[in-house]
Coordinates of C-alpha atoms and ligand atoms in Angstrom, one line a residue:
M10 CA 0.0 0.0 0.0
N11 CA 1.0 3.5 -0.8
E12 CA 2.6 5.1 2.3
M13 CA 0.4 8.1 1.9
N14 CA -2.6 5.8 2.7
Q15 CA -1.1 4.5 5.9
K16 CA -2.8 6.1 8.8
K17 CA -0.9 7.7 11.7
V18 CA -3.1 7.4 14.7
L19 CA -3.3 6.6 18.4
F20 CA -6.4 4.6 19.3
T21 CA -7.5 4.8 22.9
I22 CA -10.1 2.1 23.5
F23 CA -12.2 2.5 26.7
G24 CA -13.6 -0.9 27.6
A25 CA -10.6 -2.8 26.2
T26 CA -11.3 -6.0 28.1
G27 CA -15.0 -6.1 27.0
D28 CA -16.8 -8.3 24.5
L29 CA -17.1 -5.7 21.7
A30 CA -13.4 -4.9 21.8
Q31 CA -12.4 -8.5 21.7
R32 CA -14.9 -9.8 19.2
K33 CA -15.0 -6.9 16.8
L34 CA -12.4 -4.2 17.3
Y35 CA -9.1 -6.2 17.5
P36 CA -9.9 -8.4 14.6
S37 CA -11.0 -5.3 12.6
L38 CA -7.8 -3.5 13.5
F39 CA -5.8 -6.5 12.4
R40 CA -7.6 -6.6 9.0
L41 CA -6.6 -3.0 8.5
Y42 CA -3.1 -3.9 9.5
R43 CA -3.1 -6.7 7.0
T44 CA -4.4 -4.5 4.2
G45 CA -1.7 -1.9 5.0
S46 CA -4.0 0.9 6.1
L47 CA -2.3 0.6 9.5
A48 CA 1.4 -0.1 9.3
E49 CA 4.2 1.2 11.6
S50 CA 2.7 4.5 12.7
F51 CA -0.2 3.4 14.9
A52 CA -0.5 2.4 18.5
V53 CA -3.4 1.3 20.7
I54 CA -4.0 2.1 24.3
G55 CA -6.5 -0.3 25.8
T56 CA -8.0 0.8 29.1
A57 CA -10.4 -0.9 31.5
R58 CA -10.6 -1.8 35.1
R59 CA -8.8 -5.1 35.1
P60 CA -5.1 -4.9 36.2
W61 CA -3.6 -6.4 33.1
T62 CA 0.0 -6.0 31.9
D63 CA 0.9 -5.1 28.4
E64 CA 2.0 -8.8 27.9
T65 CA -1.4 -10.1 29.1
Y66 CA -3.2 -7.6 26.8
R67 CA -1.1 -8.5 23.8
D68 CA -1.7 -12.2 24.4
I69 CA -5.5 -11.5 24.5
V70 CA -5.2 -9.5 21.3
K71 CA -3.4 -12.4 19.6
E72 CA -6.1 -14.8 20.7
T73 CA -8.8 -12.6 19.3
I74 CA -7.2 -12.6 15.8
A75 CA -6.2 -16.3 15.8
Y76 CA -9.2 -17.2 13.6
L77 CA -7.8 -14.9 10.9
N78 CA -4.7 -17.2 10.7
P79 CA -1.9 -14.7 11.1
T80 CA 1.7 -16.0 10.9
E81 CA 3.4 -15.9 14.3
Q82 CA 5.5 -13.0 13.1
E83 CA 2.5 -11.0 11.9
A84 CA 0.6 -11.6 15.2
V85 CA 3.6 -10.6 17.3
E86 CA 4.3 -7.5 15.3
F87 CA 0.7 -6.4 15.3
A88 CA 0.2 -7.0 19.0
S89 CA 3.4 -5.1 19.8
H90 CA 1.5 -1.9 19.0
F91 CA -0.9 -2.5 21.9
Y92 CA -0.4 -1.0 25.4
Y93 CA -2.6 -1.5 28.4
Q94 CA -3.5 1.0 31.1
A95 CA -5.7 -0.1 34.1
H96 CA -8.1 2.7 34.6
D97 CA -11.4 3.6 36.3
V98 CA -13.1 6.2 34.1
N99 CA -14.4 8.0 37.2
D100 CA -11.0 8.6 38.6
T101 CA -9.5 11.9 37.4
H102 CA -6.0 11.0 38.3
H103 CA -6.1 8.1 35.8
Y104 CA -6.4 10.4 32.8
D105 CA -3.1 12.0 33.8
T106 CA -1.3 8.7 33.5
L107 CA -3.2 8.0 30.3
K108 CA -1.9 11.3 28.9
I109 CA 1.7 10.6 29.8
L110 CA 1.4 7.2 27.9
A111 CA -0.3 8.9 25.0
N112 CA 2.4 11.5 24.6
K113 CA 5.1 8.9 24.8
L114 CA 3.5 6.7 22.1
D115 CA 2.9 9.7 19.9
E116 CA 6.6 10.4 19.9
Q117 CA 7.7 6.8 19.6
Y118 CA 5.4 6.0 16.7
Q119 CA 5.4 9.5 15.1
L120 CA 1.6 9.8 15.2
E121 CA 1.4 13.6 14.6
G122 CA -1.0 14.1 17.4
N123 CA -3.9 12.2 15.8
L124 CA -6.2 10.8 18.4
L125 CA -9.1 8.5 18.0
F126 CA -11.1 7.5 21.1
Y127 CA -13.3 4.5 21.0
L128 CA -15.9 4.3 23.7
A129 CA -16.7 0.6 23.9
M130 CA -18.4 0.9 27.2
S131 CA -21.8 1.5 28.7
P132 CA -23.2 4.9 27.5
N133 CA -23.6 5.9 31.2
F134 CA -19.8 6.6 31.2
F135 CA -19.6 8.7 27.9
G136 CA -20.2 12.0 29.6
T137 CA -17.6 11.4 32.3
I138 CA -15.0 10.2 29.8
V139 CA -15.3 13.1 27.4
S140 CA -15.3 15.7 30.1
H141 CA -12.2 14.2 31.6
L142 CA -10.5 14.0 28.3
E143 CA -10.9 17.8 28.0
S144 CA -10.3 18.8 31.6
Q145 CA -7.1 16.7 31.9
G146 CA -5.7 18.3 28.7
M147 CA -5.8 15.1 26.6
L148 CA -7.2 17.0 23.6
S149 CA -4.4 19.6 23.2
S150 CA -2.3 17.7 20.6
D151 CA -1.8 19.1 17.1
G152 CA -3.6 16.4 15.1
Y153 CA -7.3 15.5 14.8
H154 CA -9.4 14.4 17.7
R155 CA -12.2 12.1 17.0
V156 CA -14.5 9.9 19.1
I157 CA -16.4 6.8 18.1
I158 CA -19.5 6.0 20.2
E159 CA -21.3 2.8 20.5
K160 CA -25.1 2.4 20.6
P161 CA -27.4 2.8 22.4
F162 CA -27.4 6.6 22.1
G163 CA -29.8 7.4 24.9
T164 CA -32.9 5.5 25.9
D165 CA -35.4 8.1 24.6
F166 CA -35.2 11.6 23.1
E167 CA -34.6 13.3 26.4
T168 CA -31.7 11.1 27.5
A169 CA -30.2 11.1 24.0
N170 CA -30.4 14.9 24.0
K171 CA -28.7 15.2 27.4
L172 CA -25.9 12.8 26.3
N173 CA -25.5 14.7 23.1
D174 CA -25.1 18.0 25.0
E175 CA -22.4 16.4 27.2
I176 CA -20.5 15.1 24.2
T177 CA -20.8 18.2 22.0
S178 CA -19.6 20.3 24.8
V179 CA -16.2 18.7 24.1
F180 CA -16.3 17.4 20.5
S181 CA -17.9 19.0 17.6
E182 CA -20.5 17.1 15.5
N183 CA -17.9 16.4 12.7
E184 CA -15.6 14.8 15.3
I185 CA -18.3 12.5 16.6
Y186 CA -18.8 9.1 14.9
R187 CA -21.9 7.4 16.2
I188 CA -21.7 3.8 15.2
D189 CA -24.6 1.9 13.7
H190 CA -22.8 -1.2 12.4
Y191 CA -25.6 -1.9 10.0
L192 CA -24.4 1.1 7.9
G193 CA -21.0 -0.7 7.5
K194 CA -22.6 -3.7 5.8
E195 CA -21.8 -4.1 2.2
M196 CA -25.4 -4.6 1.0
I197 CA -26.7 -1.7 3.0
Q198 CA -24.3 0.5 1.1
N199 CA -25.5 -1.3 -2.0
I200 CA -29.0 0.1 -1.6
S201 CA -27.7 3.3 -3.0
A202 CA -26.0 1.6 -5.9
I203 CA -29.2 -0.3 -6.8
R204 CA -31.3 2.8 -6.6
F205 CA -29.0 5.4 -8.2
A206 CA -27.1 3.4 -10.8
N207 CA -30.2 1.7 -12.3
N208 CA -32.6 3.8 -14.2
I209 CA -35.2 1.0 -14.3
F210 CA -35.5 1.3 -10.5
E211 CA -34.9 4.9 -9.8
S212 CA -37.5 6.0 -12.3
M213 CA -40.0 3.8 -10.6
W214 CA -39.0 4.5 -7.0
N215 CA -42.2 6.2 -6.0
N216 CA -45.8 5.9 -5.1
R217 CA -46.9 5.5 -8.7
Y218 CA -45.2 2.2 -9.1
I219 CA -44.4 0.9 -5.7
D220 CA -47.2 -0.8 -3.6
N221 CA -45.4 -1.3 -0.4
I222 CA -41.9 -1.8 1.1
Q223 CA -41.0 -4.4 3.6
I224 CA -37.9 -4.5 5.9
T225 CA -37.3 -7.6 8.0
I226 CA -34.5 -8.1 10.4
A227 CA -35.1 -11.6 11.8
E228 CA -33.0 -13.3 14.4
N229 CA -33.3 -17.0 15.2
L230 CA -31.3 -16.7 18.4
G231 CA -33.0 -15.8 21.7
V232 CA -31.4 -13.3 24.1
E233 CA -28.6 -15.7 25.0
D234 CA -26.6 -14.2 27.9
R235 CA -27.8 -10.6 27.3
G236 CA -31.1 -11.1 29.1
G237 CA -30.3 -8.5 31.8
Y238 CA -29.5 -5.8 29.2
Y239 CA -32.3 -6.8 26.8
D240 CA -35.0 -6.9 29.3
K241 CA -34.5 -3.2 29.9
S242 CA -34.4 -2.3 26.2
G243 CA -36.7 -4.5 24.1
A244 CA -36.8 -4.8 20.3
L245 CA -38.2 -1.3 19.6
K246 CA -35.2 0.5 21.1
D247 CA -32.7 -2.2 20.3
M248 CA -33.5 -2.5 16.6
V249 CA -36.2 -0.1 15.3
Q250 CA -34.9 3.2 16.6
N251 CA -31.5 2.6 15.0
H252 CA -31.0 -0.1 12.3
I253 CA -34.5 -0.2 10.9
L254 CA -35.0 3.5 10.7
Q255 CA -31.6 3.9 9.1
V256 CA -32.4 1.3 6.4
L257 CA -35.7 3.0 5.9
S258 CA -34.1 6.4 5.4
L259 CA -31.7 5.0 2.8
L260 CA -34.6 3.5 0.9
A261 CA -36.8 6.6 1.2
M262 CA -34.4 9.5 0.7
E263 CA -34.3 11.7 -2.4
P264 CA -31.3 11.2 -4.6
P265 CA -28.5 13.3 -3.1
V266 CA -26.9 15.9 -5.4
A267 CA -23.5 14.3 -4.8
F268 CA -22.6 11.0 -3.1
S269 CA -20.9 12.8 -0.2
E270 CA -21.3 12.8 3.5
K271 CA -23.0 16.2 3.6
E272 CA -25.4 15.6 0.8
I273 CA -26.4 12.0 1.9
R274 CA -27.0 13.0 5.5
A275 CA -29.1 15.9 4.5
E276 CA -31.4 13.7 2.4
K277 CA -31.6 11.0 5.1
I278 CA -32.6 13.6 7.7
K279 CA -35.3 14.9 5.4
A280 CA -36.6 11.4 4.9
L281 CA -36.8 10.8 8.6
E282 CA -38.5 14.1 9.1
A283 CA -41.2 13.0 6.7
V284 CA -42.0 9.9 8.7
R285 CA -45.2 10.5 10.5
I286 CA -45.0 10.8 14.2
Y287 CA -48.1 8.8 15.3
T288 CA -50.8 9.7 17.7
P289 CA -51.4 7.0 20.4
E290 CA -54.4 5.9 18.4
E291 CA -52.3 5.5 15.3
V292 CA -49.7 3.6 17.2
K293 CA -52.4 1.1 18.3
E294 CA -53.5 0.7 14.7
N295 CA -50.1 0.5 13.1
F296 CA -47.7 -1.2 15.5
V297 CA -47.8 -4.6 17.2
R298 CA -45.4 -6.2 19.7
G299 CA -44.7 -9.7 20.7
Q300 CA -42.8 -11.8 23.2
Y301 CA -41.7 -15.4 22.5
D302 CA -43.0 -18.4 24.4
T303 CA -41.7 -21.9 24.4
G304 CA -41.6 -23.4 21.0
L305 CA -40.5 -26.3 18.9
L306 CA -38.6 -26.0 15.6
N307 CA -37.0 -28.8 13.7
Q308 CA -37.6 -31.2 16.7
E309 CA -35.7 -28.9 19.0
S310 CA -37.5 -27.2 21.8
Y311 CA -36.8 -23.7 23.0
T312 CA -37.6 -22.0 26.3
G313 CA -39.8 -18.9 26.4
Y314 CA -38.3 -15.4 26.9
R315 CA -39.6 -15.2 30.5
Q316 CA -37.5 -18.3 31.4
E317 CA -34.3 -16.9 30.0
P318 CA -31.5 -16.1 32.4
G319 CA -31.5 -12.5 33.6
V320 CA -35.1 -11.9 32.5
D321 CA -38.0 -11.0 34.8
E322 CA -40.4 -13.9 35.1
E323 CA -43.3 -11.5 34.4
S324 CA -41.4 -9.4 31.9
E325 CA -43.4 -7.2 29.6
T326 CA -40.5 -6.5 27.3
E327 CA -41.2 -7.1 23.7
T328 CA -38.9 -9.4 21.7
F329 CA -40.7 -8.7 18.5
V330 CA -42.1 -5.6 16.7
A331 CA -43.9 -5.2 13.5
G332 CA -45.3 -2.0 12.3
K333 CA -46.2 0.3 9.4
F334 CA -44.5 3.6 8.9
T335 CA -46.1 6.3 6.8
I336 CA -44.0 8.8 5.0
D337 CA -45.8 12.1 4.3
N338 CA -44.1 13.5 1.2
F339 CA -44.8 13.6 -2.5
R340 CA -42.7 10.5 -3.3
W341 CA -44.1 8.2 -0.7
S342 CA -47.6 9.3 0.2
G343 CA -49.8 6.2 0.3
V344 CA -47.0 3.7 0.3
P345 CA -46.7 1.7 3.6
F346 CA -43.3 0.9 4.8
Y347 CA -43.8 -2.3 6.8
V348 CA -41.0 -3.3 9.2
R349 CA -40.5 -6.2 11.5
T350 CA -37.8 -7.6 13.8
G351 CA -37.7 -10.1 16.5
K352 CA -35.8 -12.8 18.3
R353 CA -36.3 -16.6 18.1
L354 CA -37.9 -16.3 14.7
T355 CA -37.9 -19.1 12.2
E356 CA -34.8 -18.1 10.4
K357 CA -32.0 -15.5 10.7
G358 CA -32.1 -13.0 7.9
T359 CA -32.2 -9.4 7.0
R360 CA -33.9 -8.5 3.8
I361 CA -35.8 -5.8 2.0
N362 CA -38.7 -6.4 -0.3
I363 CA -39.8 -3.7 -2.7
V364 CA -43.2 -4.7 -3.9
F365 CA -44.3 -3.1 -7.2
K366 CA -47.8 -2.4 -8.2
Q367 CA -49.6 -4.8 -10.5
V368 CA -50.4 -4.2 -14.1
P369 CA -54.0 -2.8 -14.3
I370 CA -55.7 -5.9 -15.6
N371 CA -54.7 -9.5 -16.0
L372 CA -54.9 -9.7 -19.8
F373 CA -54.6 -13.4 -19.8
K374 CA -57.8 -13.8 -17.8
S375 CA -59.9 -11.1 -19.4
E376 CA -62.5 -11.2 -22.1
V377 CA -63.6 -8.5 -24.5
G378 CA -66.5 -6.6 -23.2
K379 CA -66.6 -8.2 -19.8
K380 CA -65.7 -6.7 -16.5
C381 CA -62.0 -7.4 -15.8
E382 CA -61.1 -9.6 -12.9
Q383 CA -58.7 -8.1 -10.5
P384 CA -55.2 -9.1 -11.5
T385 CA -54.2 -12.4 -9.9
L386 CA -50.7 -12.2 -11.0
E387 CA -47.8 -12.2 -8.5
P388 CA -46.4 -8.7 -8.1
N389 CA -42.9 -7.8 -9.3
I390 CA -40.6 -7.8 -6.3
L391 CA -37.1 -6.5 -5.9
T392 CA -35.5 -8.2 -2.9
I393 CA -32.3 -7.0 -1.3
Y394 CA -30.6 -9.7 0.8
I395 CA -28.5 -8.1 3.5
Q396 CA -27.5 -11.1 5.6
P397 CA -26.6 -13.9 6.0
T398 CA -26.5 -14.1 2.1
E399 CA -25.8 -10.9 0.3
G400 CA -27.3 -10.1 -3.1
F401 CA -30.5 -9.2 -4.8
S402 CA -33.3 -10.7 -6.8
L403 CA -36.1 -9.6 -9.1
S404 CA -39.2 -11.6 -9.6
L405 CA -41.0 -11.3 -12.8
N406 CA -43.9 -13.1 -14.5
G407 CA -43.3 -15.3 -17.5
K408 CA -45.3 -17.7 -19.5
E409 CA -45.4 -21.3 -18.3
V410 CA -44.1 -23.6 -21.0
G411 CA -47.0 -25.5 -22.6
P412 CA -50.3 -25.0 -24.5
S413 CA -52.1 -22.8 -22.0
F414 CA -51.2 -19.2 -21.2
D415 CA -50.5 -19.5 -17.5
M416 CA -48.2 -17.2 -15.8
L417 CA -45.2 -18.4 -13.8
P418 CA -43.2 -16.2 -11.4
I419 CA -39.6 -16.3 -12.4
Q420 CA -36.8 -15.1 -10.1
M421 CA -33.7 -13.5 -11.4
A422 CA -31.2 -13.7 -8.6
Y423 CA -27.7 -12.5 -7.9
R424 CA -25.9 -13.6 -4.8
N425 CA -22.4 -12.7 -3.9
S426 CA -20.2 -15.8 -4.0
T427 CA -18.8 -17.2 -0.8
E428 CA -15.3 -16.2 -2.0
T429 CA -16.4 -12.6 -2.5
M430 CA -18.1 -12.7 0.9
E431 CA -14.9 -13.9 2.6
N432 CA -12.9 -11.1 1.1
T433 CA -15.4 -8.3 1.9
P434 CA -14.3 -6.2 4.8
E435 CA -16.2 -6.6 8.1
A436 CA -18.7 -3.8 8.9
Y437 CA -16.5 -2.6 11.8
E438 CA -13.4 -2.7 9.7
K439 CA -15.0 -0.4 7.1
L440 CA -16.3 1.9 9.7
L441 CA -13.0 2.2 11.5
L442 CA -11.4 3.0 8.2
D443 CA -14.0 5.6 7.5
A444 CA -13.4 7.2 10.8
L445 CA -9.7 7.3 10.1
N446 CA -10.4 9.0 6.8
G447 CA -12.6 11.5 8.5
D448 CA -15.6 10.3 6.5
G449 CA -18.9 10.3 8.5
T450 CA -21.2 9.2 5.7
N451 CA -21.9 5.8 7.3
F452 CA -22.3 7.1 10.8
T453 CA -25.4 8.6 12.3
H454 CA -25.8 12.4 12.6
W455 CA -27.3 13.8 15.7
H456 CA -30.4 15.0 13.8
E457 CA -31.0 11.4 12.6
V458 CA -30.7 10.1 16.1
A459 CA -33.0 12.8 17.5
Q460 CA -35.7 12.3 14.9
S461 CA -35.6 8.5 15.3
W462 CA -36.2 8.9 19.0
R463 CA -39.1 11.2 18.4
I464 CA -40.7 8.7 16.1
V465 CA -40.1 5.8 18.5
D466 CA -40.9 7.5 21.8
V467 CA -44.6 7.8 21.1
I468 CA -44.8 4.1 20.3
R469 CA -43.0 3.2 23.5
Q470 CA -45.2 5.6 25.6
T471 CA -48.4 4.2 24.1
W472 CA -47.3 0.7 24.8
D473 CA -46.2 1.5 28.3
E474 CA -49.7 2.6 29.2
N475 CA -51.2 -0.8 28.3
T476 CA -50.4 -4.3 29.6
P477 CA -49.5 -6.6 26.8
E478 CA -50.8 -10.1 26.5
F479 CA -47.4 -11.8 26.6
P480 CA -46.1 -14.3 25.6
N481 CA -47.9 -14.3 22.3
Y482 CA -45.8 -16.2 19.7
P483 CA -44.0 -19.5 19.9
A484 CA -40.3 -19.6 19.6
G485 CA -39.4 -20.6 16.0
S486 CA -42.4 -18.8 14.3
M487 CA -42.4 -15.5 12.5
G488 CA -44.1 -13.6 15.3
P489 CA -47.6 -13.1 16.6
D490 CA -50.8 -13.4 14.4
A491 CA -51.3 -9.6 14.8
A492 CA -48.1 -9.1 12.7
F493 CA -49.8 -10.9 9.8
E494 CA -53.1 -9.1 10.3
L495 CA -51.4 -5.8 10.1
L496 CA -50.7 -6.4 6.4
K497 CA -53.8 -8.4 5.7
K498 CA -56.1 -5.5 6.6
D499 CA -54.3 -3.4 4.0
G500 CA -54.7 -6.2 1.4
F501 CA -51.0 -7.1 1.5
K502 CA -48.9 -10.0 2.9
W503 CA -45.4 -10.5 4.1
I504 CA -43.3 -11.6 1.1
W505 CA -40.8 -13.4 3.2
T506 CA -42.4 -16.3 5.0
P507 CA -39.7 -18.8 6.1
D508 CA -42.2 -20.3 8.7
Q509 CA -44.4 -21.6 5.9
W510 CA -41.6 -23.7 4.5
Y511 CA -41.2 -25.3 7.9
R512 CA -44.9 -25.7 8.5
D513 CA -45.4 -27.4 5.1
R514 CA -42.9 -30.0 6.3
N515 CA -44.4 -30.4 9.8
L516 CA -41.2 -29.0 11.2
L517 CA -42.9 -26.2 13.1
Ligands
NAD607 P1 -18.8 -5.4 28.3 O1 -19.5 -5.4 29.5 O2 -18.3 -6.7 27.7 O3 -17.5 -4.5 28.5 C1 -17.5 -3.3 29.2 C2 -16.1 -2.8 29.4 O4 -16.1 -1.6 30.2 C3 -15.1 -3.7 30.1 O5 -13.9 -3.6 29.4 C4 -15.1 -3.1 31.5 O6 -13.8 -3.4 32.1 C5 -15.2 -1.6 31.2 N1 -15.6 -0.9 32.3 C6 -16.8 -0.9 33.0 N2 -16.9 -0.1 34.0 C7 -15.7 0.6 34.0 C8 -15.1 1.7 34.7 N3 -15.8 2.3 35.7 N4 -13.9 2.1 34.4 C9 -13.2 1.6 33.4 N5 -13.7 0.6 32.6 C10 -14.9 0.1 32.9 O7 -19.6 -4.6 27.2 P2 -19.6 -4.7 25.6 O8 -20.5 -5.8 25.2 O9 -18.1 -4.8 25.1 O10 -20.3 -3.4 25.1 C11 -19.7 -2.1 25.2 C12 -20.6 -1.1 24.6 O11 -20.8 -1.4 23.2 C13 -21.9 -1.0 25.2 O12 -22.4 0.3 25.1 C14 -22.8 -1.9 24.3 O13 -24.2 -1.5 24.3 C15 -22.2 -1.6 23.0 N6 -22.4 -2.6 22.0 C16 -21.9 -3.9 22.1 C17 -22.0 -4.8 21.2 C18 -21.4 -6.2 21.3 O14 -21.5 -6.9 20.3 N7 -20.9 -6.5 22.4 C19 -22.8 -4.5 20.0 C20 -23.3 -3.2 19.9 C21 -23.1 -2.3 20.9

């Protein structure tokens, strides 16, 4: 790699012993090291409460990258850039020792004062950390100062706003990188390519040709060992406020004048601002929630949510949400955006279905001079597969081979090959590189966060005023009946129905 592209930077990772740092950050840094974006001039300070030595820390870092099969020499050289500092974020004195180490490493590795802080800790600590970084003079170096922040960003608009005030009193908006790792995924970025590089889609991307849009983020896992955290959050805050609304804004935004951070963000914000903020009555009509019960899938039985470790036995937390968003602008008026997400669903998968309007009559079933039957054709559907497979497909109607004129849905599909998938960078790797390049396109702007909370808060408040009838869907299914009714009453249906495949074979 060209030396000009090699980044000079000191990473300081708060929460260095944690799950996120070990599972995502160290492997991503190693991939950047391998591709040459990070070479000699980078160093990492890991800080957390445990009293580790540099040696222990480096051994852990090496363990976390072992699955990427580095050579011994590669692993040792990479890990030699890592330094550990035991640190309690509430203790002012600790920032002084952190600063001494930071200055030493800056000189040793010639980092030109570039500082990137990664807050891989509970958001409760963000305010404390940033205010100490400033008060203890850690932000006085010559280079850039950036901070990457993990979700959740607040628990509602009010707490998010307070957190934002704390952070922006130290860092300016363009120095803040709010991670939504969905935005680092290859196929999420591909939404823009599909829309803006294909005239057949962009010219039809509106309420004249599109019937409805469906976004599904399905997980087949339960809450695993995150019961304690999840029980306080629930699917609405954990998935809808961030990932789903981000995907929705990319689908709904107007074409930006240029494919740049400033222009894309401006369009995403406008799209979110056009999403209707529901009244409590509208919430009841348009949103449903669910919680999984025990269930049987593929001869394997699963416990209910209330029996999961760390979860209240009478928990009213939702593990499933389905809803209809309405976008009040010229392009989307009248087009429902259906979304759903949940745990312990039939299959893991994130996909988007763009359902196009039907032709006005089914010519193959009509007769001259007689009232036309409603078209019984299958609609044309553009499906974007985000994970676990990546790609897209388009379903069209063709003639079935034979003497009759029966229609047959035909799917034209493109999937990225396993080889391509293996070589695509991980979401965190891409986002880290973006932050090193100072490119905030794939991070969430405060205005997006704020508007997403405003949209979601009224749903939460309405739900909190009513006791749900939980549990209401068996583990292994695609959610409660109400989620299917939601579309049925509009004359639509969920396009992706993995549960049907299992039901047809008596596996569910
Ligand atoms: P974790 O509990 O595994 O790690 C927390 C880290 O914070 C540990 O290193 C711990 O030592 C440190 N810490 C806690 N209190 C401290 C204190 N007073 N002083 C210094 N260090 C302290 O958590 P995690 O799963 O790594 O998640 C970190 C953040 O990332 C959270 O905000 C979480 O919501 C978010 N996140 C995590 C994941 C994930 O996959 N783990 C995914 C998305 C977002």
